[in-house]
Coordinates of C-alpha atoms and ligand atoms in Angstrom, one line a residue:
M26 CA 0.0 0.0 0.0
L27 CA 1.5 3.3 -1.1
L28 CA 0.8 6.4 1.1
L29 CA 1.5 10.0 0.1
G30 CA 2.5 12.1 3.2
I31 CA 2.2 15.9 3.5
E32 CA 3.6 17.9 6.3
S33 CA 3.4 21.7 6.9
S34 CA 3.0 22.2 10.6
C35 CA 5.9 24.6 11.3
D36 CA 8.9 25.7 9.2
E37 CA 9.4 22.7 7.0
T38 CA 7.3 21.8 3.9
A39 CA 7.6 18.1 3.3
V40 CA 6.2 15.5 0.9
A41 CA 7.0 11.7 1.0
I42 CA 5.9 8.4 -0.5
V43 CA 6.1 5.4 1.8
R44 CA 5.2 1.8 1.1
N45 CA 3.5 -0.2 3.9
G46 CA 4.4 2.2 6.6
R47 CA 8.1 1.7 6.8
E48 CA 9.7 1.7 3.3
V49 CA 10.5 5.2 2.1
L50 CA 10.4 5.6 -1.7
A51 CA 11.0 9.4 -1.6
S52 CA 11.1 12.0 1.1
K53 CA 11.6 15.7 0.3
V54 CA 11.9 18.5 2.7
S55 CA 12.0 22.2 2.0
S56 CA 13.4 23.9 5.1
Q57 CA 12.7 27.6 5.9
V58 CA 15.4 27.8 8.6
A59 CA 17.4 30.5 6.7
R60 CA 14.2 32.6 6.3
H61 CA 13.5 32.6 10.0
A62 CA 17.1 32.8 11.3
P63 CA 17.3 36.6 11.3
F64 CA 14.4 36.6 13.7
G65 CA 15.8 34.0 16.0
G66 CA 12.6 31.9 15.8
V67 CA 9.8 30.9 13.5
V68 CA 7.6 33.8 12.2
P69 CA 4.2 32.2 11.6
E70 CA 3.1 34.5 8.8
I71 CA 6.4 34.0 6.9
A72 CA 6.1 30.2 7.4
A73 CA 2.6 30.0 5.9
R74 CA 3.6 32.0 2.8
E75 CA 6.8 29.9 2.3
H76 CA 4.7 26.7 2.5
L77 CA 2.4 28.1 -0.2
T78 CA 5.4 28.7 -2.6
A79 CA 7.1 25.3 -1.8
I80 CA 4.3 22.8 -1.7
Q81 CA 3.4 22.2 -5.4
P82 CA 7.0 21.9 -6.8
L83 CA 7.9 19.7 -3.8
F84 CA 4.9 17.4 -4.5
D85 CA 5.9 17.2 -8.2
C86 CA 9.5 16.4 -7.6
T87 CA 8.7 13.8 -4.8
L88 CA 6.4 11.8 -7.2
K89 CA 9.1 12.0 -9.8
E90 CA 11.9 10.8 -7.5
A91 CA 9.7 7.9 -6.3
G92 CA 8.9 7.0 -9.9
V93 CA 5.1 6.9 -9.2
A94 CA 2.0 8.8 -10.4
M95 CA -1.0 9.9 -8.4
H96 CA -3.0 6.9 -9.7
D97 CA -0.4 4.6 -7.9
I98 CA -1.1 6.2 -4.5
D99 CA -3.6 4.4 -2.3
A100 CA -4.2 7.2 0.3
I101 CA -3.1 10.7 1.3
A102 CA -2.0 11.4 4.8
V103 CA -1.6 14.9 6.0
T104 CA -0.6 16.6 9.3
Q105 CA -3.8 17.8 10.9
G106 CA -2.0 19.4 13.9
P107 CA -0.7 20.5 16.3
G108 CA 1.2 23.3 14.7
L109 CA 0.9 26.9 13.4
V110 CA -2.6 27.3 12.1
G111 CA -1.7 29.3 8.9
A112 CA 1.1 26.7 8.1
L113 CA -1.1 23.7 8.8
L114 CA -3.9 25.2 6.5
V115 CA -1.5 25.1 3.5
G116 CA -0.8 21.4 3.8
V117 CA -4.4 20.4 4.7
S118 CA -5.9 22.5 1.9
F119 CA -3.5 21.0 -0.6
A120 CA -4.2 17.5 0.6
K121 CA -8.0 18.1 0.6
G122 CA -7.8 19.5 -3.0
L123 CA -5.7 16.5 -4.1
A124 CA -8.2 14.0 -2.4
L125 CA -11.1 15.7 -4.1
A126 CA -9.5 15.8 -7.5
T127 CA -8.3 12.2 -7.4
G128 CA -10.9 10.5 -5.2
K129 CA -8.2 9.1 -2.9
P130 CA -8.9 8.6 0.8
L131 CA -7.6 11.4 3.0
I132 CA -6.2 10.6 6.4
P133 CA -5.6 13.3 9.1
V134 CA -2.5 12.6 11.2
D135 CA -1.3 13.9 14.6
H136 CA 2.2 15.4 14.1
V137 CA 3.6 14.5 17.5
H138 CA 2.5 10.9 17.3
A139 CA 3.8 10.6 13.8
H140 CA 7.3 11.6 15.1
I141 CA 7.3 8.2 16.9
H142 CA 6.6 6.4 13.7
G143 CA 9.6 8.2 12.2
G144 CA 11.7 6.1 14.6
F145 CA 10.3 2.9 13.1
L146 CA 11.0 3.8 9.4
G147 CA 13.3 1.2 7.9
L148 CA 12.6 -1.6 10.5
S149 CA 11.6 -5.0 9.2
D150 CA 8.2 -6.5 10.1
A151 CA 9.9 -8.7 12.8
E152 CA 11.8 -5.8 14.3
F153 CA 8.7 -3.7 14.4
D154 CA 6.6 -6.5 16.0
N155 CA 9.4 -6.9 18.6
A156 CA 9.5 -3.2 19.4
L157 CA 6.0 -2.8 21.0
P158 CA 5.0 -2.1 23.6
C159 CA 7.6 0.7 23.9
L160 CA 8.3 4.0 25.7
A161 CA 8.5 6.8 23.1
L162 CA 10.0 10.2 23.6
V163 CA 9.3 13.1 21.3
V164 CA 11.9 15.7 21.9
S165 CA 11.6 18.7 19.6
G166 CA 11.4 22.4 19.5
G167 CA 7.7 22.3 20.5
H168 CA 7.4 19.1 22.5
T169 CA 9.0 17.1 25.2
N170 CA 6.5 14.2 25.5
L171 CA 6.9 10.7 26.9
Y172 CA 4.4 8.1 25.8
L173 CA 3.7 4.5 26.6
V174 CA 2.9 3.0 23.1
E175 CA 1.1 -0.3 23.4
S176 CA 0.1 -0.6 19.8
P177 CA 0.8 1.5 16.7
L178 CA -2.1 3.8 17.3
N179 CA -2.4 3.7 21.1
F180 CA -0.4 6.5 22.7
R181 CA -0.7 7.1 26.5
L182 CA 1.0 10.4 27.4
I183 CA 2.8 9.8 30.7
A184 CA 4.9 12.9 30.9
H185 CA 5.3 16.3 29.2
T186 CA 7.0 19.6 29.8
T187 CA 5.3 22.0 32.1
D188 CA 7.0 25.0 30.5
D189 CA 9.6 25.2 27.7
A190 CA 10.3 22.2 25.4
C191 CA 13.8 20.8 25.5
G192 CA 14.6 22.0 21.9
E193 CA 13.1 25.4 22.6
C194 CA 15.4 25.7 25.7
L195 CA 18.5 24.6 23.6
D196 CA 17.6 27.3 21.1
K197 CA 17.0 30.0 23.6
V198 CA 20.2 29.2 25.5
G199 CA 22.1 29.0 22.2
K200 CA 20.8 32.5 21.5
L201 CA 22.0 33.8 24.9
L202 CA 25.4 32.3 24.2
G203 CA 25.6 34.1 20.8
L204 CA 25.3 30.9 18.8
P205 CA 23.4 30.9 15.4
Y206 CA 19.8 29.7 15.1
P207 CA 18.7 27.0 15.7
G208 CA 20.9 26.6 18.8
G209 CA 20.5 22.8 19.3
P210 CA 23.1 21.6 16.7
W211 CA 25.5 24.4 17.7
I212 CA 25.3 23.5 21.3
E213 CA 26.0 19.9 20.4
K214 CA 29.1 21.0 18.4
C215 CA 30.5 23.2 21.2
A216 CA 29.6 20.7 23.9
A217 CA 31.7 18.0 22.2
A218 CA 34.8 20.2 22.7
G219 CA 33.8 21.2 26.3
D220 CA 34.2 19.8 29.8
P221 CA 30.7 19.3 31.5
D222 CA 32.2 19.4 35.0
V223 CA 33.6 22.9 35.0
I224 CA 30.3 24.9 35.3
P225 CA 27.8 23.6 37.9
M226 CA 24.2 23.0 36.8
P227 CA 21.1 22.6 38.9
R228 CA 19.2 19.3 38.6
M229 CA 15.6 19.8 37.6
V230 CA 12.5 17.9 38.6
E231 CA 14.4 15.4 40.6
R232 CA 11.5 13.8 42.6
K233 CA 10.8 10.4 41.2
A234 CA 7.0 10.9 41.5
Q235 CA 7.2 14.0 39.5
M236 CA 6.5 12.7 36.0
E237 CA 7.0 15.9 34.1
F238 CA 9.8 17.8 32.5
S239 CA 10.8 21.4 33.1
Y240 CA 13.2 23.6 31.2
S241 CA 12.5 27.2 32.2
G242 CA 14.6 26.9 35.4
L243 CA 17.7 25.6 33.4
K244 CA 17.2 28.5 30.9
T245 CA 17.0 31.0 33.7
H246 CA 20.1 29.5 35.4
M247 CA 22.0 30.0 32.2
A248 CA 20.8 33.6 31.8
L249 CA 21.9 34.4 35.4
W250 CA 25.2 32.7 35.0
L251 CA 25.8 34.7 31.8
A252 CA 24.9 38.0 33.6
K253 CA 27.5 37.2 36.2
Q254 CA 30.4 36.9 33.7
T255 CA 32.5 40.0 33.7
N256 CA 34.5 39.3 30.6
P257 CA 33.3 38.4 27.1
L258 CA 33.0 34.6 26.8
D259 CA 36.0 32.9 25.2
Q260 CA 35.4 29.8 23.1
K261 CA 36.6 27.4 25.9
T262 CA 34.1 28.9 28.4
I263 CA 31.3 28.6 25.8
N264 CA 32.2 25.0 25.1
D265 CA 32.2 24.2 28.8
A266 CA 28.9 26.0 29.4
C267 CA 27.3 24.0 26.5
A268 CA 28.7 20.7 27.7
A269 CA 27.3 21.2 31.3
F270 CA 24.0 22.6 30.1
Q271 CA 23.4 20.0 27.4
R272 CA 24.2 17.1 29.9
E273 CA 21.6 18.3 32.4
A274 CA 19.1 19.0 29.6
F275 CA 19.4 15.3 28.6
E276 CA 19.9 13.8 32.1
Q277 CA 16.5 15.1 33.1
I278 CA 14.9 13.1 30.3
V279 CA 16.9 10.0 31.0
R280 CA 16.0 10.1 34.7
K281 CA 12.3 10.2 33.9
L282 CA 12.7 7.5 31.3
M283 CA 14.3 5.3 34.0
V284 CA 11.4 5.8 36.3
A285 CA 9.0 5.0 33.4
C286 CA 11.0 1.8 32.6
D287 CA 10.6 0.6 36.2
R288 CA 6.9 1.3 36.1
F289 CA 6.2 -0.4 32.8
P290 CA 8.3 -3.5 32.8
Q291 CA 6.4 -4.9 29.8
V292 CA 8.2 -2.3 27.6
K293 CA 10.3 -4.0 24.9
S294 CA 12.1 -1.0 23.4
I295 CA 12.6 2.8 23.7
V296 CA 12.0 5.1 20.7
V297 CA 13.5 8.6 20.8
A298 CA 12.3 11.0 18.0
G299 CA 12.0 14.7 17.2
G300 CA 14.7 17.2 16.2
V301 CA 16.7 16.8 19.4
S302 CA 17.1 13.0 18.8
A303 CA 19.7 13.9 16.2
N304 CA 22.1 14.7 19.0
Q305 CA 24.8 12.1 19.2
A306 CA 25.6 12.7 22.9
F307 CA 21.9 12.2 23.7
R308 CA 21.8 9.0 21.7
Q309 CA 24.8 7.6 23.4
M310 CA 23.6 8.6 26.9
T311 CA 20.2 6.9 26.2
R312 CA 21.8 3.7 24.7
S313 CA 24.2 3.3 27.6
R314 CA 21.5 3.5 30.3
F315 CA 18.9 1.0 29.2
H316 CA 19.0 -2.7 28.5
V317 CA 16.1 -2.7 26.0
P318 CA 16.9 -1.8 22.3
C319 CA 16.7 2.0 21.6
H320 CA 15.5 3.1 18.2
F321 CA 16.4 6.5 16.8
P322 CA 15.2 7.8 13.4
A323 CA 17.8 8.1 10.7
L324 CA 19.0 11.7 10.8
A325 CA 16.8 12.6 7.8
Y326 CA 13.7 11.7 9.9
C327 CA 14.5 13.3 13.2
S328 CA 13.3 16.8 12.2
D329 CA 10.0 17.4 10.6
N330 CA 9.4 15.3 7.5
A331 CA 6.5 13.7 5.7
A332 CA 7.7 10.1 5.7
M333 CA 6.7 9.9 9.3
I334 CA 3.2 11.3 8.4
A335 CA 2.8 8.7 5.7
A336 CA 4.1 6.0 8.1
M337 CA 1.4 6.8 10.7
G338 CA -1.2 7.3 8.0
W339 CA -0.6 3.7 6.8
H340 CA -1.4 2.4 10.3
I341 CA -4.6 4.4 10.4
A342 CA -5.5 3.1 6.9
M343 CA -4.9 -0.5 8.0
A344 CA -6.9 0.0 11.1
R345 CA -9.8 1.5 9.1
R346 CA -9.5 -0.8 6.1
S347 CA -13.2 -1.0 5.5
D348 CA -13.8 2.7 6.3
N349 CA -10.6 4.6 5.8
T350 CA -11.8 7.7 4.1
V351 CA -12.3 11.1 5.5
D352 CA -14.5 13.0 3.2
A353 CA -12.4 15.9 1.9
T354 CA -15.5 18.0 1.5
A355 CA -16.8 17.3 5.1
S356 CA -16.6 20.3 7.5
D357 CA -16.3 18.2 10.6
W358 CA -12.5 18.0 10.7
D359 CA -9.9 20.7 10.2
V360 CA -6.6 21.9 11.5
Y361 CA -6.3 22.2 15.2
P362 CA -3.7 24.3 16.9
R363 CA -3.5 22.7 20.3
Y364 CA -2.6 19.2 21.6
P365 CA -5.3 17.9 24.0
F366 CA -3.1 17.0 27.0
E367 CA -4.6 14.2 28.9
I368 CA -1.9 12.8 31.1
H369 CA -2.2 9.2 32.1
K370 CA -2.1 9.3 35.9
F371 CA -0.2 6.4 37.5
E372 CA 1.1 8.0 40.7
T373 CA 0.4 6.0 43.9
E374 CA 0.1 7.4 47.4
Q375 CA 3.6 6.0 48.2
D376 CA 5.0 7.8 45.1
K377 CA 3.6 11.1 46.2
Q378 CA 5.5 10.8 49.5
S379 CA 8.8 9.9 47.8
Ligands
LIG836 O1 11.4 18.2 15.3 P1 11.9 19.6 15.0 O2 12.7 19.7 13.7 O3 10.8 20.7 14.9 C1 9.8 20.8 15.8 O4 8.8 20.1 15.6 O5 10.0 21.5 16.8 O6 12.9 20.0 16.2 C2 13.6 21.2 16.1 C3 14.5 21.3 17.4 C4 15.2 22.6 17.5 O7 15.0 23.1 18.8 C5 16.7 22.3 17.2 O8 17.6 23.1 18.0 C6 16.7 20.8 17.7 O9 15.5 20.3 17.3 N1 17.9 20.1 17.2 C7 18.9 19.6 17.9 C8 19.8 19.0 17.0 N2 19.3 19.1 15.8 C9 18.1 19.8 15.9 N3 19.1 19.7 19.3 C10 20.3 19.2 19.7 N4 21.2 18.6 18.9 C11 21.0 18.5 17.6 N5 21.9 17.9 16.8
LIG837 ZN1 8.0 18.1 14.8

């Protein structure tokens, strides 16, 4: 079954063709990073306009690269949300138009859940069957979410950030340190040359029972540390600051993951996805702490892409085989800007006291 995936939730326009949920025939991404870099963050209006310009040529060249035509496609999966409303509207409208014109089924996909399926791309059927149930982390510029995934479409949110997302914090601290946007990859680069033990860092949300992430305190700590420096920062100090800050940013995640592993012993693997999962130090830290297999997306599928949308769309199509169409003309579904946070509560009385 061939799925066309379309993604336009933030600052990347993406189109992909994926066979049976895990074999990528083509995946094209048009990144707007350079357009937003002068502003130090994504400007929603610019993002929406850039998507408009990019989407049609990207669609044409993805089909060409995959060597398929629209009549070969079985269904169209599109990011429904969460994301920037103006940006989402471009992808959703394009997908609806395509579905209307071709009569293909249209499948709305949750962007955050789809990141998890990005971590399964390329796995064999046996590897995939052995991966579930899993704990899945989505660590990106907009989200730091931990899920228990019992089956491909069953996501139980067990922890999320109460303030900044991890990637958002990396980007903001990168900006404070004078690094280019987005800060995450630059912090990784500087940290690799730094000593994490030189500059002390606070440990955030340490209580075991506290199943949530928090990054605003770490960001404030870095701002206060910077304000105390009397001389302009030399490269060694920047490297040491990045190494210490990055380690604590990731340690926090690994600590919560360890608690979750103890609570859900049925878990057979860990999946880490989202832009921050590209970080090699984070990968190594995660791999070294857990005895179950850890799956990370190929670098091309860490950041926003449409292969993950098509991958998740395939699972939805399979689940709704007899009824897998969403009427493109129906008015009862549309883009939605907010993720409905419904945390699965599993805290016991004893946990609360620990
Ligand atoms: O998933 P993504 O592309 O977009 C969102 O949905 O947010 O994630 C972008 C985030 C940015 O905060 C960026 O700094 C971070 O991912 N990022 C990294 C690395 N590459 C991208 N963070 C740390 N190390 C990296 N190598
Ligand atoms: Zn994303």
